[in-house]
PDB file of C-alpha atoms in Angstrom:
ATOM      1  CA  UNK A   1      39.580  -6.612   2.863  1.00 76.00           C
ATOM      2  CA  UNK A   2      42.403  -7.674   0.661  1.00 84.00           C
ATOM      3  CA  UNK A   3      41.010  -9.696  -2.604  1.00 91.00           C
ATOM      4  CA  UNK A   4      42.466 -10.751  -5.961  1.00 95.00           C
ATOM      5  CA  UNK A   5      40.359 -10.940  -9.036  1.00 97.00           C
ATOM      6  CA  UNK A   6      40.936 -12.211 -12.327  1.00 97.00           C
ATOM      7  CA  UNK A   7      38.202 -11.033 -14.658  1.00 96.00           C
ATOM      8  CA  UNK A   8      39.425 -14.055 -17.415  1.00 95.00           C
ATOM      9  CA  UNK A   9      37.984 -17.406 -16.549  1.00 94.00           C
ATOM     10  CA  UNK A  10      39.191 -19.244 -19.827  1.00 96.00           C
ATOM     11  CA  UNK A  11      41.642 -17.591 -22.955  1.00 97.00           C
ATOM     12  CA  UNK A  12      42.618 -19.667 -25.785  1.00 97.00           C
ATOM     13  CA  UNK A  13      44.913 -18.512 -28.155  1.00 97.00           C
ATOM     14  CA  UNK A  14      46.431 -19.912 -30.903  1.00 97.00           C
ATOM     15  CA  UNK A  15      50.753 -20.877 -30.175  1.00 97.00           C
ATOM     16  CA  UNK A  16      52.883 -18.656 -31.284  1.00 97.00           C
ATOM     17  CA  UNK A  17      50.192 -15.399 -30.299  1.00 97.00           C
ATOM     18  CA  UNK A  18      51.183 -13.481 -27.785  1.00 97.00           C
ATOM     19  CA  UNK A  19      49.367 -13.498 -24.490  1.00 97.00           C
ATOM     20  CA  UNK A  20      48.377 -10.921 -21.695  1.00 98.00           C
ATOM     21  CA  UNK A  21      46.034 -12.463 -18.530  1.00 98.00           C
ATOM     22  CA  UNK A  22      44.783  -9.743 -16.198  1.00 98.00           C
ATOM     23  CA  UNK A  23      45.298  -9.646 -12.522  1.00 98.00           C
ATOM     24  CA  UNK A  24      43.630  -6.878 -10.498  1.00 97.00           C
ATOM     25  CA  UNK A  25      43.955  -6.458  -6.485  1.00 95.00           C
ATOM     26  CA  UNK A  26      42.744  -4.997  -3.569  1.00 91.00           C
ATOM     27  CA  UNK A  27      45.140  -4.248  -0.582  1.00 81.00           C
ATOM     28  CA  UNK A  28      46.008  -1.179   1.124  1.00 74.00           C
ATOM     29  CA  UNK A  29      49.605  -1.247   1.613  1.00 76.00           C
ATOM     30  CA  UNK A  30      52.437  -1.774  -1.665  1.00 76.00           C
ATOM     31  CA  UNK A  31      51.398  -5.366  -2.251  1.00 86.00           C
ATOM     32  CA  UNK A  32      53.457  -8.227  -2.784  1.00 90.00           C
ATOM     33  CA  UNK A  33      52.115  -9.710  -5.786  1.00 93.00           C
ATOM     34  CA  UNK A  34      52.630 -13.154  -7.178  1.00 95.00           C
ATOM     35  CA  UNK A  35      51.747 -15.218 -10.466  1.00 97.00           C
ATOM     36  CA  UNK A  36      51.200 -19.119 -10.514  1.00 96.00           C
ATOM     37  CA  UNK A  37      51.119 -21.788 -12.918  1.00 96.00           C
ATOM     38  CA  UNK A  38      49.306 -24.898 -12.621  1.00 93.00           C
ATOM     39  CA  UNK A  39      49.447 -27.485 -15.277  1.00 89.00           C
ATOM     40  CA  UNK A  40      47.316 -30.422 -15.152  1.00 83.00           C
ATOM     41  CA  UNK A  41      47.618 -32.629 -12.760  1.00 80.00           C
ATOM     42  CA  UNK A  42      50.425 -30.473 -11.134  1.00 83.00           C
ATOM     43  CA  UNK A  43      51.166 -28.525  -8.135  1.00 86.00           C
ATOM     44  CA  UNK A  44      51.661 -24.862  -8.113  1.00 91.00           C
ATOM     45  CA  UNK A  45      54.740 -23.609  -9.679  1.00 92.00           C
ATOM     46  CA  UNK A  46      55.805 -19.915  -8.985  1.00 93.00           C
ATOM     47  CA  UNK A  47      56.060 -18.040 -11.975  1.00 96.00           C
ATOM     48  CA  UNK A  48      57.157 -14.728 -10.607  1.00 95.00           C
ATOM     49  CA  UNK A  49      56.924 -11.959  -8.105  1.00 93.00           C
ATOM     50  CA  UNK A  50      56.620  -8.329  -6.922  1.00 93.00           C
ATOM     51  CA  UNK A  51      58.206  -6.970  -3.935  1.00 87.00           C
ATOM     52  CA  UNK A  52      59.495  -3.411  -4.591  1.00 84.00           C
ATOM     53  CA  UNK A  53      61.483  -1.746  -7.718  1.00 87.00           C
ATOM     54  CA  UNK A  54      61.324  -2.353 -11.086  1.00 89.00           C
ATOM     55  CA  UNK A  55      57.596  -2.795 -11.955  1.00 91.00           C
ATOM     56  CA  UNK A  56      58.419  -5.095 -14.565  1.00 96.00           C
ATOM     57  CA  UNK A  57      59.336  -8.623 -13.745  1.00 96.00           C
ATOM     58  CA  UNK A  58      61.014 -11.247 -15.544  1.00 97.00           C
ATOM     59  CA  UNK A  59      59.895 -14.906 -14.734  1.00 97.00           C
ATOM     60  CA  UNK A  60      60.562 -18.492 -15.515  1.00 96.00           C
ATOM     61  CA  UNK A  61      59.430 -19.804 -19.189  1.00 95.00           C
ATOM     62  CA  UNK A  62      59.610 -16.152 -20.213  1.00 96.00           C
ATOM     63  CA  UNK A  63      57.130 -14.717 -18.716  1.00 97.00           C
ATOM     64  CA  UNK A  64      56.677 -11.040 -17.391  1.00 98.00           C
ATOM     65  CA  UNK A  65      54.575  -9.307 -15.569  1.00 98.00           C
ATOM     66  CA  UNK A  66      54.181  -5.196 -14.860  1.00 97.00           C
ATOM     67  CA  UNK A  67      52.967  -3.694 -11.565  1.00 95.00           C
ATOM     68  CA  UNK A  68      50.889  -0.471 -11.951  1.00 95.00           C
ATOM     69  CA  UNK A  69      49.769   0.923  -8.942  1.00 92.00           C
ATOM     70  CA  UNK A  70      47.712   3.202 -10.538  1.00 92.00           C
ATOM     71  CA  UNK A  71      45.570   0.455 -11.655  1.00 94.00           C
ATOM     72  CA  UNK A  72      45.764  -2.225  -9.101  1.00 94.00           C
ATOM     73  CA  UNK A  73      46.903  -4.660 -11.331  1.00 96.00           C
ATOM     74  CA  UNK A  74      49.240  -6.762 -12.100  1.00 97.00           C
ATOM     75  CA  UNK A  75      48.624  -8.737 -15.489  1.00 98.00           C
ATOM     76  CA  UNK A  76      50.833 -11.608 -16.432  1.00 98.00           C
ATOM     77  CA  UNK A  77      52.267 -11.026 -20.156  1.00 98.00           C
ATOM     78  CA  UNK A  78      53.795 -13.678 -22.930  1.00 98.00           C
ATOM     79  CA  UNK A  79      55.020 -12.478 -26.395  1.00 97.00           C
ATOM     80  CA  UNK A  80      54.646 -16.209 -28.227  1.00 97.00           C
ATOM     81  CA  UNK A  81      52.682 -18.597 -26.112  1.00 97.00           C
ATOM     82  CA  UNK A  82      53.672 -22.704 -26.584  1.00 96.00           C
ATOM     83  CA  UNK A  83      51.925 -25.340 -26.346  1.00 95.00           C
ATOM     84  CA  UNK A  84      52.824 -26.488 -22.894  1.00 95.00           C
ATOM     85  CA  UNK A  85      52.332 -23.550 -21.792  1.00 96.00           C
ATOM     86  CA  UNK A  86      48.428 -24.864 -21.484  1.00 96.00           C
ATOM     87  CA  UNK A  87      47.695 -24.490 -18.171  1.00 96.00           C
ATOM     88  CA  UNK A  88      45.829 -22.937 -15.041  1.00 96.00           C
ATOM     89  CA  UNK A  89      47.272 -19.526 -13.863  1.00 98.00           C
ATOM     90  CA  UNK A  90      46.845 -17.977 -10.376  1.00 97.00           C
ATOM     91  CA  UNK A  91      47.348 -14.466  -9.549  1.00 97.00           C
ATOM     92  CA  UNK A  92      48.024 -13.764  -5.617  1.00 95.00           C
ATOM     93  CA  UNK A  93      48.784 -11.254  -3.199  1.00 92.00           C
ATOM     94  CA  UNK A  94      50.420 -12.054   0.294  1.00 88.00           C
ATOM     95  CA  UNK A  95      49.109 -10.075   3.550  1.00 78.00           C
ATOM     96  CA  UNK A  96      50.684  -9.723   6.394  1.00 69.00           C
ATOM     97  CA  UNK A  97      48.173  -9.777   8.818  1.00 63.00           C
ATOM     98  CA  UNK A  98      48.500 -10.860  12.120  1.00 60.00           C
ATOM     99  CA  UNK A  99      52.818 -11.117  11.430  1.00 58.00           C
ATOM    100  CA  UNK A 100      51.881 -14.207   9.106  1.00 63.00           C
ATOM    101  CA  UNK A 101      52.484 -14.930   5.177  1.00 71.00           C
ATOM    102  CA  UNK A 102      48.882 -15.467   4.456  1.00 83.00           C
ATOM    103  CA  UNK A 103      48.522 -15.871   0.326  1.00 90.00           C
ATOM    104  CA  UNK A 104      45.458 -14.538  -1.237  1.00 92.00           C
ATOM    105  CA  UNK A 105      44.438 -16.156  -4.115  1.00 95.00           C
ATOM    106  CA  UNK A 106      42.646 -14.966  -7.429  1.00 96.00           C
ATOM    107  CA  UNK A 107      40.134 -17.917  -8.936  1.00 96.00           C
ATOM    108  CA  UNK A 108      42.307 -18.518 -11.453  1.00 96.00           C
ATOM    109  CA  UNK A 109      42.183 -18.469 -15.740  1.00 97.00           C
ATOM    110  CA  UNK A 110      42.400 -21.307 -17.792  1.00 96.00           C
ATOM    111  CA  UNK A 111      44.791 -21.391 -19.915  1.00 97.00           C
ATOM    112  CA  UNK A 112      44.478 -23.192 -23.681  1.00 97.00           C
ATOM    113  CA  UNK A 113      46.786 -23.133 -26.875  1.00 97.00           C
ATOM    114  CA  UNK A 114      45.630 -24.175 -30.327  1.00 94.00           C
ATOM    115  CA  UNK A 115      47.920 -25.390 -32.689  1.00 88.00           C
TER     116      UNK A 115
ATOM    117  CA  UNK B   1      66.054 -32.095  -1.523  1.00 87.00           C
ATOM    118  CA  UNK B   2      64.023 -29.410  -0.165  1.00 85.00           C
ATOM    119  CA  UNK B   3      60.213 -30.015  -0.300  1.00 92.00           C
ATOM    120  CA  UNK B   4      56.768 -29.973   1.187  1.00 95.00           C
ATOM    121  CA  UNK B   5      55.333 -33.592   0.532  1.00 96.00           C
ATOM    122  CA  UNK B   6      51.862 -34.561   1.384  1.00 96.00           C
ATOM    123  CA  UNK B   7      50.449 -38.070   1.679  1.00 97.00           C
ATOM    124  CA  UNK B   8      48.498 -39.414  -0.073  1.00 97.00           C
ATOM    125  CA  UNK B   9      48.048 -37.474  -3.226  1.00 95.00           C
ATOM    126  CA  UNK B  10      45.029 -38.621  -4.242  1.00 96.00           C
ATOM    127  CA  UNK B  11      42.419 -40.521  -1.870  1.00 97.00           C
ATOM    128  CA  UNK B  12      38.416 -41.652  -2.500  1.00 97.00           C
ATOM    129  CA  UNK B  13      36.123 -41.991   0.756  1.00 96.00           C
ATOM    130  CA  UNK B  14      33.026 -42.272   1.993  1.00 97.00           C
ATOM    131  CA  UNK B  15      30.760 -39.538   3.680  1.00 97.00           C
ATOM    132  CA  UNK B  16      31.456 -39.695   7.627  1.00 97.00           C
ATOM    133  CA  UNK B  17      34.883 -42.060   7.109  1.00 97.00           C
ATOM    134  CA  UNK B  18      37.667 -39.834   9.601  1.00 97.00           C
ATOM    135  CA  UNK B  19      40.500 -39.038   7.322  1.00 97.00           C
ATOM    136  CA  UNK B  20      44.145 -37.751   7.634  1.00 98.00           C
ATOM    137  CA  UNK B  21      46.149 -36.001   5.383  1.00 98.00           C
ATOM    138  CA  UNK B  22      49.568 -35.394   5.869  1.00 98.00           C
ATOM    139  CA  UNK B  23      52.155 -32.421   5.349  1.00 98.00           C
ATOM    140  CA  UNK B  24      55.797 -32.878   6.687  1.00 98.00           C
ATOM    141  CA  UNK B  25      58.616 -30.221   5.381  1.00 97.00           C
ATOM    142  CA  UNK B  26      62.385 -30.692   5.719  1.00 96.00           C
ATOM    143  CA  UNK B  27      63.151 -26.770   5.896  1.00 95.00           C
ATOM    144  CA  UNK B  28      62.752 -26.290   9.114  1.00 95.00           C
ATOM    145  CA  UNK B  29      59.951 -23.498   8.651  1.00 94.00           C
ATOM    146  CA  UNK B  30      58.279 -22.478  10.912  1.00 92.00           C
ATOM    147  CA  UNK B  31      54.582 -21.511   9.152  1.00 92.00           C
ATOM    148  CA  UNK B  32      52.382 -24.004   7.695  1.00 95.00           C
ATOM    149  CA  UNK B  33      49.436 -23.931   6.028  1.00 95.00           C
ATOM    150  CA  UNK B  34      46.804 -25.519   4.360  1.00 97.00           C
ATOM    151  CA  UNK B  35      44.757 -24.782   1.520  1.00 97.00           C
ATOM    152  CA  UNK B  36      41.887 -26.097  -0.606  1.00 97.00           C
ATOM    153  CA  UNK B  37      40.959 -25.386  -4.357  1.00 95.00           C
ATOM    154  CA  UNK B  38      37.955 -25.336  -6.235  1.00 95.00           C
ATOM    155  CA  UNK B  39      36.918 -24.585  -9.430  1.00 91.00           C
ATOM    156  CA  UNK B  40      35.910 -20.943  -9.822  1.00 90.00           C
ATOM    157  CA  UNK B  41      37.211 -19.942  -6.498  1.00 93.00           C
ATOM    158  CA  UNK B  42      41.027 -19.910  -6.618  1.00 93.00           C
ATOM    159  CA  UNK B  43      43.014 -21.359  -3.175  1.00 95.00           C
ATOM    160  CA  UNK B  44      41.590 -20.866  -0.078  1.00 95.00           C
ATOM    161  CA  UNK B  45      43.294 -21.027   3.301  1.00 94.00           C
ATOM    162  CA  UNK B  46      41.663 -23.439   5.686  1.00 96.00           C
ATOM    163  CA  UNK B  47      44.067 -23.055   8.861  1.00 96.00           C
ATOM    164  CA  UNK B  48      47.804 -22.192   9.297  1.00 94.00           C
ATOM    165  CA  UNK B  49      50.609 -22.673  12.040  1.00 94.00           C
ATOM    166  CA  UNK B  50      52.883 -20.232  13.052  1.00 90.00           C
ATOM    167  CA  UNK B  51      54.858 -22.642  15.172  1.00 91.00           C
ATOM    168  CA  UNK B  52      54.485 -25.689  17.364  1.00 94.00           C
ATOM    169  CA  UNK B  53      51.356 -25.996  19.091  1.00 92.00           C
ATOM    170  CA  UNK B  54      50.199 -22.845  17.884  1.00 91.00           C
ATOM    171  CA  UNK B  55      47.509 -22.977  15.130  1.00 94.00           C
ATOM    172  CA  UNK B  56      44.505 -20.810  13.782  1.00 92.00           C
ATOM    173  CA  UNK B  57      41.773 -20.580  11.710  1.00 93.00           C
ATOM    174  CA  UNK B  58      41.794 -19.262   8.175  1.00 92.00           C
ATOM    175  CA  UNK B  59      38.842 -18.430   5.611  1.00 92.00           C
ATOM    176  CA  UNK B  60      37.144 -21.747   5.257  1.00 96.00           C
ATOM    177  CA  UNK B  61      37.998 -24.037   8.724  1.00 97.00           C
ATOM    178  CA  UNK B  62      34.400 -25.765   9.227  1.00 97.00           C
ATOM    179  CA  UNK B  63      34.678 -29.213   9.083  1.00 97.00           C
ATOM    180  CA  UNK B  64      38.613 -29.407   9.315  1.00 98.00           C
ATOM    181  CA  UNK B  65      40.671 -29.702  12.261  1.00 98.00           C
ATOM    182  CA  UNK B  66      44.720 -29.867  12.292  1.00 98.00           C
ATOM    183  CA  UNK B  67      47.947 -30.227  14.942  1.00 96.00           C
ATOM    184  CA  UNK B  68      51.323 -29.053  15.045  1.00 97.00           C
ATOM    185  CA  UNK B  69      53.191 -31.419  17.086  1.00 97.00           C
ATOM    186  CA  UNK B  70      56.445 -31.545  15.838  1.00 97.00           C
ATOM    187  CA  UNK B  71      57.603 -28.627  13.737  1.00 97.00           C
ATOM    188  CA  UNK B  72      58.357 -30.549  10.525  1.00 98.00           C
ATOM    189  CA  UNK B  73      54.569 -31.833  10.415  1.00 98.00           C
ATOM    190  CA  UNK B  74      51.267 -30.399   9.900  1.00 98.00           C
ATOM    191  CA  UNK B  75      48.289 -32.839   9.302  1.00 98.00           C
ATOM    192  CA  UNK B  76      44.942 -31.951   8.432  1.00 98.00           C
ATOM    193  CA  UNK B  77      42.367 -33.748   9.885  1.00 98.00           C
ATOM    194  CA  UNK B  78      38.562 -34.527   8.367  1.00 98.00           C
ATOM    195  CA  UNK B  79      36.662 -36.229  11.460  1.00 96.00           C
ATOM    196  CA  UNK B  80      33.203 -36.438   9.348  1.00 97.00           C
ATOM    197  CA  UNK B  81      34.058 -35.928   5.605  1.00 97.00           C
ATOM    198  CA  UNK B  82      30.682 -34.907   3.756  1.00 97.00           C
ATOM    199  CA  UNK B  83      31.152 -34.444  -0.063  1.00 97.00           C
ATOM    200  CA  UNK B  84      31.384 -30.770   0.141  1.00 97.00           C
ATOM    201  CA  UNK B  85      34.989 -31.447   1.317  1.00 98.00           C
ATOM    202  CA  UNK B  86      35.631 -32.551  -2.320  1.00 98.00           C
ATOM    203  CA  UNK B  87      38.663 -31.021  -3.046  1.00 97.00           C
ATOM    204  CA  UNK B  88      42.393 -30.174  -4.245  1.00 96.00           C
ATOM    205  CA  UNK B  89      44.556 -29.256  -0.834  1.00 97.00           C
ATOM    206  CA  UNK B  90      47.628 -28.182  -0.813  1.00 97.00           C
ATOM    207  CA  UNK B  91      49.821 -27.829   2.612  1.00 97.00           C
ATOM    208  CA  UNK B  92      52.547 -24.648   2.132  1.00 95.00           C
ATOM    209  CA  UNK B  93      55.391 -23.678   4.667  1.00 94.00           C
ATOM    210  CA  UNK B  94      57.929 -21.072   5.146  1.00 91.00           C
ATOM    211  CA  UNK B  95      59.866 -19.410   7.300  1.00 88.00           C
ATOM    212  CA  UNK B  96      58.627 -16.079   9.211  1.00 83.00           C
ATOM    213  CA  UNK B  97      60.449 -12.662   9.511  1.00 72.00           C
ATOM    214  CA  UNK B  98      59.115 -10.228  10.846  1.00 67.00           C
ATOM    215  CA  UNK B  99      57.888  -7.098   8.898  1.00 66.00           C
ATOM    216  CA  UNK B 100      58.318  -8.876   5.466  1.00 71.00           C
ATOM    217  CA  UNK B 101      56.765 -11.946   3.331  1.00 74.00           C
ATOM    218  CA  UNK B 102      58.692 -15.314   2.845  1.00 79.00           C
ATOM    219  CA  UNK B 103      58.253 -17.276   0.076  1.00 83.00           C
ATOM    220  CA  UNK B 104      56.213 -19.784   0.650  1.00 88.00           C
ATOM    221  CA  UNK B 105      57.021 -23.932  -0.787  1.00 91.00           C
ATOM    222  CA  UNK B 106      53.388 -25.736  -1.373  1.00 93.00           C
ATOM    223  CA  UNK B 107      53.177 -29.594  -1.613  1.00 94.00           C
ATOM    224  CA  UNK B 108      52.113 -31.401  -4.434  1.00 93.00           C
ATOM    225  CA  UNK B 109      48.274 -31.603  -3.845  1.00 95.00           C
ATOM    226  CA  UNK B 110      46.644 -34.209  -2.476  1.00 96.00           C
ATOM    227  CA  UNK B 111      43.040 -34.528  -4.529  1.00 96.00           C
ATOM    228  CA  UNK B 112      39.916 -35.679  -2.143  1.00 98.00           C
ATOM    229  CA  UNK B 113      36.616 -36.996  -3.337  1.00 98.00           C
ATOM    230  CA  UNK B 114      34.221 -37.699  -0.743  1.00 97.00           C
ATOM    231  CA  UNK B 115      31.078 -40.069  -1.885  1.00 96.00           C
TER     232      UNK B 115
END
C-alpha cells in the first residue's frame, strides 16, 4: 500500500539556519510527490511538486525539494529559514487508484524558528 | 475568484447533535473530497466524489455520510457526532483526466469539536 512518512515530528532551528525536513514514500509506480505548508490557523498551501524531470524543484517562499528514487524520498530543503516560515509541513503523494486523485498524506513536522 | 469554501469554519456541538458541513467549488470540477486531520496522523480521506451522484468511501468513513447533488456541492454529513469526530476537515476538488493527477484546490478548514 502506498504510505508517506515523515520521520521529524517537531525541528526548531534558529532563523537564518538552513533547513532540510525529510519525506520518505512508499508507492510502486514514479510518484507524484507533493510538499505542504500549514501555518497556524491556515489552510493548506502548496509548496511544490514532482511530476517527472528535473528532480529538483523550485517552490514558493524559496523552497526546494529533490526527488531520489533511489531512496524514496523526497525531503523539503531551505538555505535561511524566517520567521514566518513557522509552520506545519505536509509531505504527500497522489495515487491513482481507481482513475481518482486520491492524496496521501505524511503526519506532518512541526515547524519552529528561534530568533 | 476561484476557490473551495466550506461553511462554517469553525463549529462547537454536542455528542449526538446531526451536523452539516458544507463544500461548494466554482471550478466546475468534477472530484471532491473530504478530509480530516489530526495531530500525529497527517490528512486522511474520509469519502470522495467523482461526479454527481456518484460517491465512495475513503480510509476513515465510519460515522460520516455525504451527497453530491449538484456538481458544485459536496456536504459532509455527521448524523450522531461523538467526540472522536473532533477534528480539522478540509473538502478538496479538481478536475479528472484520465491517466494523470490534477491538482487538487482544498478549502479553508472547517475545525469541529464535539462535547
Amino acid at each position: 500500500a502506498q504510505s508517506v512518512t515523515q520521520p521529524d515530528i517537531h525541528i526548531t532551528v534558529s532563523e537564518g539556519a538552513s533547513l532540510e525536513l525529510r519525506c520518505n514514500y512508499s508507492y510502486g509506480a514514479t510518484p507524484y510527490l507533493f510538499w505542504y505548508v500549514q501555518s497556524p490557523g491556515q489552510g493548506l498551501q502548496l509548496l511544490l511538486k514532482y511530476f517527472s524531470g528535473d528532480t529538483l524543484v523550485q517552490g514558493i517562499k524559496g523552497f526546494e525539494a529533490e526527488f531520489k528514487r533511489s531512496q524514496s524520498s523526497f525531503n523539503l530543503r531551505k538555505p535561511s529559514v524566517h520567521w514566518s516560515d513557522a509552520a506545519e509541513y505536509f509531505c504527500a503523494v497522489a495515487s491513482f487508484s481507481g482513475g481518482y486523485n486520491k492524496l496521501i498524506f505524511g503526519a506532518g513536522t512541526r515547524l519552529a524558528v528561534h530568533p | 475568484e476561484a476557490q473551495v469554501t466550506q461553511n462554517p469554519r469553525y463549529l462547537i456541538t454536542v455528542t449526538g447533535k446531526k451536523l452539516t458541513v458544507t463544500c461548494s467549488q466554482n471550478m466546475n470540477h468534477e472530484y471532491m473530497s473530504w478530509y480530516r486531520q489530526d495531530p500525529g496522523l497527517g490528512l486522511r480521506q474520509i469519502y470522495y466524489s467523482m461526479n454527481v451522484e456518484v460517491t465512495d468511501k475513503g480510509d476513515v468513513p465510519e460515522g460520516y455520510k455525504v451527497s453530491r447533488k449538484e456538481k458544485r456541492n459536496f456536504p459532509l454529513i455527521l448524523e450522531s457526532p461523538s467526540p472522536n469526530q473532533t477534528s480539522l476537515y478540509f473538502c478538496a476538488s479538481s478536475h479528472i483526466a484520465g491517466g494523470r493527477y490534477n491538482e487538487q484546490f482544498f478549502g479553508p478548514g472547517t475545525r469541529l469539536t464535539v462535547l
